[in-house]
Amino acid sequence: MSTPVSVVMTVAPKAPYLPETLRTLADQTFQDWELVFVLDGECEQNRAATEFLPREKVKYVLTPAPRSGVATGRNFGLAAASHELIALLDADDLAAPERLAKQVERFAAEPDLAALGTWAQKIDIQGTRIGEMHPPIGRDKVARTLLWFNCMIAPSMMLRKSVAQGLGNFDQRCTRSEDYDMWLRMLGTHGVDVLGEELLSYRVHPNQHSKGTMLDGQAERLRESRMAAAERLGVSKLGAMARHGAWLGVQLANRRW
């Protein structure tokens, strides 16, 4: 008997790539899923895009205010999800047909696994391959890399609802780093790993969420989460501070401050 999956998708109004994304969900080889469709602002165009999906597979959720942000949307999605396994998927990315099946299989084999990402290919607005995203594989390598920077690809992630909620959900203060903060809070007590297969097409375009600026408050929250994770992993305070300093340097160089 398969373990069902809740696919949580937070969608801003008038998402241009949404129909293509939803088609890749419909074409999954693993079909025991529900879509928790979080409308971050009411939009008939987005609702209409889901009409070809079976009604019983779609659960609509509306955030308390338009453009509440990804962290708020994902938390509302977690609360509404019927199942323990949560697959994140963004409205501009494409899931490979076997994505859910392979992640569910891995969770079944590793009961202590809390979060599992995949490799991805980068695509442009036309869907043409323009690069690749290959995070490290293996729990230890993933953990050590996460202390330096966010190597995980959020829309490729599958996680356990009970773990995320047990850690206090996604931090709504981290408007553009909520995923990184969550993975850091998992380290040292929960398994985090990556499947070394390109099971996602990550679309690069000018308006994507990850291209926004990083705010001071988020950096402080990430510093706290990084320091706590480093302590759990046996990394010295000095080492943790060096890693955070290096991360800050990259943000400054990329003008994300």
GROMACS .gro file of N, CA and C in nm, residues 104-193:
model
  270
  104VAL      N    1   0.884   0.902  -0.261
  104VAL     CA    2   0.804   0.819  -0.170
  104VAL      C    3   0.877   0.688  -0.140
  105GLU      N    4   0.937   0.629  -0.242
  105GLU     CA    5   1.013   0.505  -0.223
  105GLU      C    6   1.127   0.524  -0.125
  106ARG      N    7   1.196   0.637  -0.135
  106ARG     CA    8   1.308   0.664  -0.045
  106ARG      C    9   1.260   0.684   0.099
  107PHE      N   10   1.149   0.755   0.118
  107PHE     CA   11   1.095   0.775   0.252
  107PHE      C   12   1.051   0.642   0.314
  108ALA      N   13   0.996   0.553   0.233
  108ALA     CA   14   0.955   0.422   0.283
  108ALA      C   15   1.075   0.341   0.330
  109ALA      N   16   1.187   0.358   0.263
  109ALA     CA   17   1.308   0.282   0.297
  109ALA      C   18   1.382   0.341   0.416
  110GLU      N   19   1.360   0.471   0.446
  110GLU     CA   20   1.433   0.538   0.553
  110GLU      C   21   1.334   0.612   0.644
  111PRO      N   22   1.281   0.543   0.743
  111PRO     CA   23   1.179   0.603   0.831
  111PRO      C   24   1.227   0.725   0.908
  112ASP      N   25   1.359   0.741   0.926
  112ASP     CA   26   1.411   0.856   1.000
  112ASP      C   27   1.441   0.975   0.910
  113LEU      N   28   1.413   0.963   0.781
  113LEU     CA   29   1.437   1.071   0.688
  113LEU      C   30   1.330   1.178   0.705
  114ALA      N   31   1.372   1.305   0.718
  114ALA     CA   32   1.277   1.414   0.740
  114ALA      C   33   1.255   1.498   0.616
  115ALA      N   34   1.357   1.512   0.532
  115ALA     CA   35   1.345   1.596   0.413
  115ALA      C   36   1.436   1.541   0.304
  116LEU      N   37   1.386   1.542   0.181
  116LEU     CA   38   1.461   1.486   0.069
  116LEU      C   39   1.442   1.574  -0.054
  117GLY      N   40   1.553   1.627  -0.104
  117GLY     CA   41   1.550   1.704  -0.227
  117GLY      C   42   1.598   1.620  -0.344
  118THR      N   43   1.606   1.681  -0.461
  118THR     CA   44   1.657   1.613  -0.580
  118THR      C   45   1.750   1.707  -0.654
  119TRP      N   46   1.818   1.654  -0.753
  119TRP     CA   47   1.887   1.737  -0.849
  119TRP      C   48   1.784   1.802  -0.942
  120ALA      N   49   1.828   1.901  -1.017
  120ALA     CA   50   1.738   1.968  -1.110
  120ALA      C   51   1.816   2.016  -1.231
  121GLN      N   52   1.745   2.036  -1.338
  121GLN     CA   53   1.800   2.110  -1.452
  121GLN      C   54   1.743   2.251  -1.449
  122LYS      N   55   1.821   2.347  -1.494
  122LYS     CA   56   1.772   2.483  -1.509
  122LYS      C   57   1.713   2.499  -1.648
  123ILE      N   58   1.598   2.566  -1.657
  123ILE     CA   59   1.538   2.594  -1.787
  123ILE      C   60   1.507   2.744  -1.795
  124ASP      N   61   1.495   2.795  -1.917
  124ASP     CA   62   1.460   2.935  -1.934
  124ASP      C   63   1.309   2.949  -1.951
  125ILE      N   64   1.263   3.068  -1.987
  125ILE     CA   65   1.118   3.090  -1.995
  125ILE      C   66   1.053   3.007  -2.105
  126GLN      N   67   1.130   2.964  -2.206
  126GLN     CA   68   1.076   2.878  -2.311
  126GLN      C   69   1.082   2.730  -2.275
  127GLY      N   70   1.148   2.698  -2.164
  127GLY     CA   71   1.162   2.558  -2.124
  127GLY      C   72   1.287   2.492  -2.177
  128THR      N   73   1.379   2.569  -2.231
  128THR     CA   74   1.504   2.515  -2.284
  128THR      C   75   1.606   2.499  -2.172
  129ARG      N   76   1.675   2.386  -2.172
  129ARG     CA   77   1.776   2.361  -2.070
  129ARG      C   78   1.891   2.461  -2.082
  130ILE      N   79   1.926   2.524  -1.969
  130ILE     CA   80   2.035   2.622  -1.969
  130ILE      C   81   2.140   2.591  -1.863
  131GLY      N   82   2.122   2.483  -1.788
  131GLY     CA   83   2.220   2.451  -1.684
  131GLY      C   84   2.170   2.340  -1.595
  132GLU      N   85   2.242   2.319  -1.486
  132GLU     CA   86   2.205   2.213  -1.393
  132GLU      C   87   2.228   2.258  -1.250
  133MET      N   88   2.158   2.190  -1.158
  133MET     CA   89   2.172   2.216  -1.015
  133MET      C   90   2.188   2.080  -0.948
  134HIS      N   91   2.310   2.051  -0.904
  134HIS     CA   92   2.342   1.920  -0.848
  134HIS      C   93   2.396   1.934  -0.705
  135PRO      N   94   2.308   1.944  -0.606
  135PRO     CA   95   2.354   1.950  -0.467
  135PRO      C   96   2.428   1.822  -0.429
  136PRO      N   97   2.506   1.825  -0.320
  136PRO     CA   98   2.577   1.706  -0.274
  136PRO      C   99   2.480   1.597  -0.232
  137ILE      N  100   2.527   1.474  -0.234
  137ILE     CA  101   2.446   1.358  -0.197
  137ILE      C  102   2.503   1.297  -0.069
  138GLY      N  103   2.416   1.249   0.019
  138GLY     CA  104   2.459   1.189   0.145
  138GLY      C  105   2.431   1.282   0.261
  139ARG      N  106   2.375   1.229   0.367
  139ARG     CA  107   2.331   1.313   0.477
  139ARG      C  108   2.442   1.399   0.537
  140ASP      N  109   2.558   1.341   0.555
  140ASP     CA  110   2.667   1.417   0.617
  140ASP      C  111   2.713   1.530   0.526
  141LYS      N  112   2.730   1.500   0.397
  141LYS     CA  113   2.773   1.603   0.303
  141LYS      C  114   2.669   1.715   0.292
  142VAL      N  115   2.542   1.676   0.290
  142VAL     CA  116   2.435   1.776   0.282
  142VAL      C  117   2.438   1.866   0.405
  143ALA      N  118   2.451   1.805   0.523
  143ALA     CA  119   2.451   1.882   0.647
  143ALA      C  120   2.568   1.979   0.652
  144ARG      N  121   2.687   1.932   0.616
  144ARG     CA  122   2.805   2.018   0.621
  144ARG      C  123   2.795   2.132   0.519
  145THR      N  124   2.738   2.102   0.404
  145THR     CA  125   2.722   2.206   0.303
  145THR      C  126   2.620   2.309   0.347
  146LEU      N  127   2.511   2.265   0.409
  146LEU     CA  128   2.408   2.358   0.453
  146LEU      C  129   2.459   2.456   0.558
  147LEU      N  130   2.561   2.420   0.630
  147LEU     CA  131   2.618   2.515   0.726
  147LEU      C  132   2.685   2.632   0.654
  148TRP      N  133   2.722   2.611   0.528
  148TRP     CA  134   2.785   2.717   0.449
  148TRP      C  135   2.682   2.796   0.368
  149PHE      N  136   2.593   2.724   0.300
  149PHE     CA  137   2.494   2.791   0.215
  149PHE      C  138   2.379   2.695   0.187
  150ASN      N  139   2.271   2.748   0.133
  150ASN     CA  140   2.153   2.667   0.104
  150ASN      C  141   2.173   2.593  -0.028
  151CYS      N  142   2.209   2.467  -0.018
  151CYS     CA  143   2.232   2.386  -0.138
  151CYS      C  144   2.105   2.315  -0.185
  152MET      N  145   1.997   2.323  -0.107
  152MET     CA  146   1.875   2.252  -0.141
  152MET      C  147   1.790   2.333  -0.238
  153ILE      N  148   1.715   2.264  -0.322
  153ILE     CA  149   1.627   2.327  -0.421
  153ILE      C  150   1.484   2.312  -0.368
  154ALA      N  151   1.429   2.420  -0.314
  154ALA     CA  152   1.303   2.412  -0.240
  154ALA      C  153   1.191   2.342  -0.315
  155PRO      N  154   1.164   2.374  -0.444
  155PRO     CA  155   1.051   2.308  -0.511
  155PRO      C  156   1.075   2.162  -0.545
  156SER      N  157   1.195   2.111  -0.514
  156SER     CA  158   1.220   1.967  -0.532
  156SER      C  159   1.200   1.890  -0.402
  157MET      N  160   1.173   1.959  -0.292
  157MET     CA  161   1.176   1.896  -0.160
  157MET      C  162   1.049   1.818  -0.127
  158MET      N  163   1.068   1.705  -0.058
  158MET     CA  164   0.960   1.632   0.008
  158MET      C  165   0.998   1.624   0.155
  159LEU      N  166   0.904   1.648   0.245
  159LEU     CA  167   0.934   1.648   0.388
  159LEU      C  168   0.819   1.590   0.466
  160ARG      N  169   0.848   1.558   0.591
  160ARG     CA  170   0.744   1.505   0.680
  160ARG      C  171   0.672   1.621   0.748
  161LYS      N  172   0.540   1.622   0.737
  161LYS     CA  173   0.458   1.727   0.797
  161LYS      C  174   0.481   1.735   0.947
  162SER      N  175   0.487   1.621   1.015
  162SER     CA  176   0.501   1.620   1.160
  162SER      C  177   0.632   1.684   1.205
  163VAL      N  178   0.739   1.666   1.126
  163VAL     CA  179   0.868   1.725   1.161
  163VAL      C  180   0.863   1.876   1.143
  164ALA      N  181   0.813   1.921   1.029
  164ALA     CA  182   0.806   2.065   1.003
  164ALA      C  183   0.720   2.137   1.106
  165GLN      N  184   0.607   2.079   1.139
  165GLN     CA  185   0.520   2.142   1.238
  165GLN      C  186   0.579   2.131   1.378
  166GLY      N  187   0.650   2.022   1.404
  166GLY     CA  188   0.714   2.007   1.534
  166GLY      C  189   0.825   2.109   1.557
  167LEU      N  190   0.882   2.158   1.448
  167LEU     CA  191   0.987   2.261   1.457
  167LEU      C  192   0.929   2.402   1.453
  168GLY      N  193   0.797   2.413   1.455
  168GLY     CA  194   0.734   2.544   1.458
  168GLY      C  195   0.696   2.600   1.323
  169ASN      N  196   0.691   2.513   1.219
  169ASN     CA  197   0.655   2.555   1.084
  169ASN      C  198   0.762   2.645   1.022
  170PHE      N  199   0.737   2.691   0.900
  170PHE     CA  200   0.828   2.784   0.834
  170PHE      C  201   0.820   2.919   0.904
  171ASP      N  202   0.933   2.981   0.925
  171ASP     CA  203   0.938   3.108   0.996
  171ASP      C  204   0.890   3.221   0.905
  172GLN      N  205   0.779   3.285   0.941
  172GLN     CA  206   0.720   3.389   0.857
  172GLN      C  207   0.803   3.516   0.853
  173ARG      N  208   0.901   3.527   0.945
  173ARG     CA  209   0.992   3.642   0.938
  173ARG      C  210   1.090   3.628   0.822
  174CYS      N  211   1.111   3.506   0.777
  174CYS     CA  212   1.207   3.479   0.669
  174CYS      C  213   1.132   3.478   0.536
  175THR      N  214   1.105   3.595   0.485
  175THR     CA  215   1.020   3.606   0.368
  175THR      C  216   1.084   3.550   0.241
  176ARG      N  217   1.219   3.542   0.236
  176ARG     CA  218   1.285   3.486   0.119
  176ARG      C  219   1.390   3.380   0.156
  177SER      N  220   1.389   3.337   0.278
  177SER     CA  221   1.485   3.234   0.320
  177SER      C  222   1.418   3.132   0.412
  178GLU      N  223   1.286   3.121   0.404
  178GLU     CA  224   1.212   3.031   0.494
  178GLU      C  225   1.252   2.886   0.477
  179ASP      N  226   1.288   2.846   0.354
  179ASP     CA  227   1.327   2.707   0.331
  179ASP      C  228   1.464   2.679   0.395
  180TYR      N  229   1.560   2.770   0.373
  180TYR     CA  230   1.694   2.751   0.430
  180TYR      C  231   1.687   2.742   0.582
  181ASP      N  232   1.611   2.829   0.642
  181ASP     CA  233   1.595   2.828   0.788
  181ASP      C  234   1.539   2.694   0.835
  182MET      N  235   1.441   2.640   0.763
  182MET     CA  236   1.383   2.511   0.802
  182MET      C  237   1.484   2.399   0.794
  183TRP      N  238   1.563   2.393   0.685
  183TRP     CA  239   1.662   2.284   0.673
  183TRP      C  240   1.767   2.295   0.784
  184LEU      N  241   1.808   2.416   0.816
  184LEU     CA  242   1.905   2.434   0.925
  184LEU      C  243   1.848   2.384   1.057
  185ARG      N  244   1.722   2.412   1.083
  185ARG     CA  245   1.661   2.368   1.209
  185ARG      C  246   1.646   2.217   1.216
  186MET      N  247   1.644   2.152   1.101
  186MET     CA  248   1.636   2.005   1.099
  186MET      C  249   1.770   1.939   1.128
  187LEU      N  250   1.880   2.007   1.093
  187LEU     CA  251   2.011   1.943   1.100
  187LEU      C  252   2.048   1.901   1.242
  188GLY      N  253   2.109   1.783   1.249
  188GLY     CA  254   2.158   1.734   1.377
  188GLY      C  255   2.060   1.647   1.452
  189THR      N  256   1.931   1.659   1.419
  189THR     CA  257   1.830   1.576   1.485
  189THR      C  258   1.743   1.500   1.384
  190HIS      N  259   1.743   1.546   1.260
  190HIS     CA  260   1.660   1.483   1.156
  190HIS      C  261   1.742   1.462   1.029
  191GLY      N  262   1.712   1.357   0.957
  191GLY     CA  263   1.784   1.327   0.834
  191GLY      C  264   1.741   1.416   0.718
  192VAL      N  265   1.838   1.476   0.650
  192VAL     CA  266   1.814   1.558   0.532
  192VAL      C  267   1.907   1.508   0.422
  193ASP      N  268   1.852   1.478   0.304
  193ASP     CA  269   1.935   1.420   0.199
  193ASP      C  270   1.886   1.465   0.061
   0.00000   0.00000   0.00000
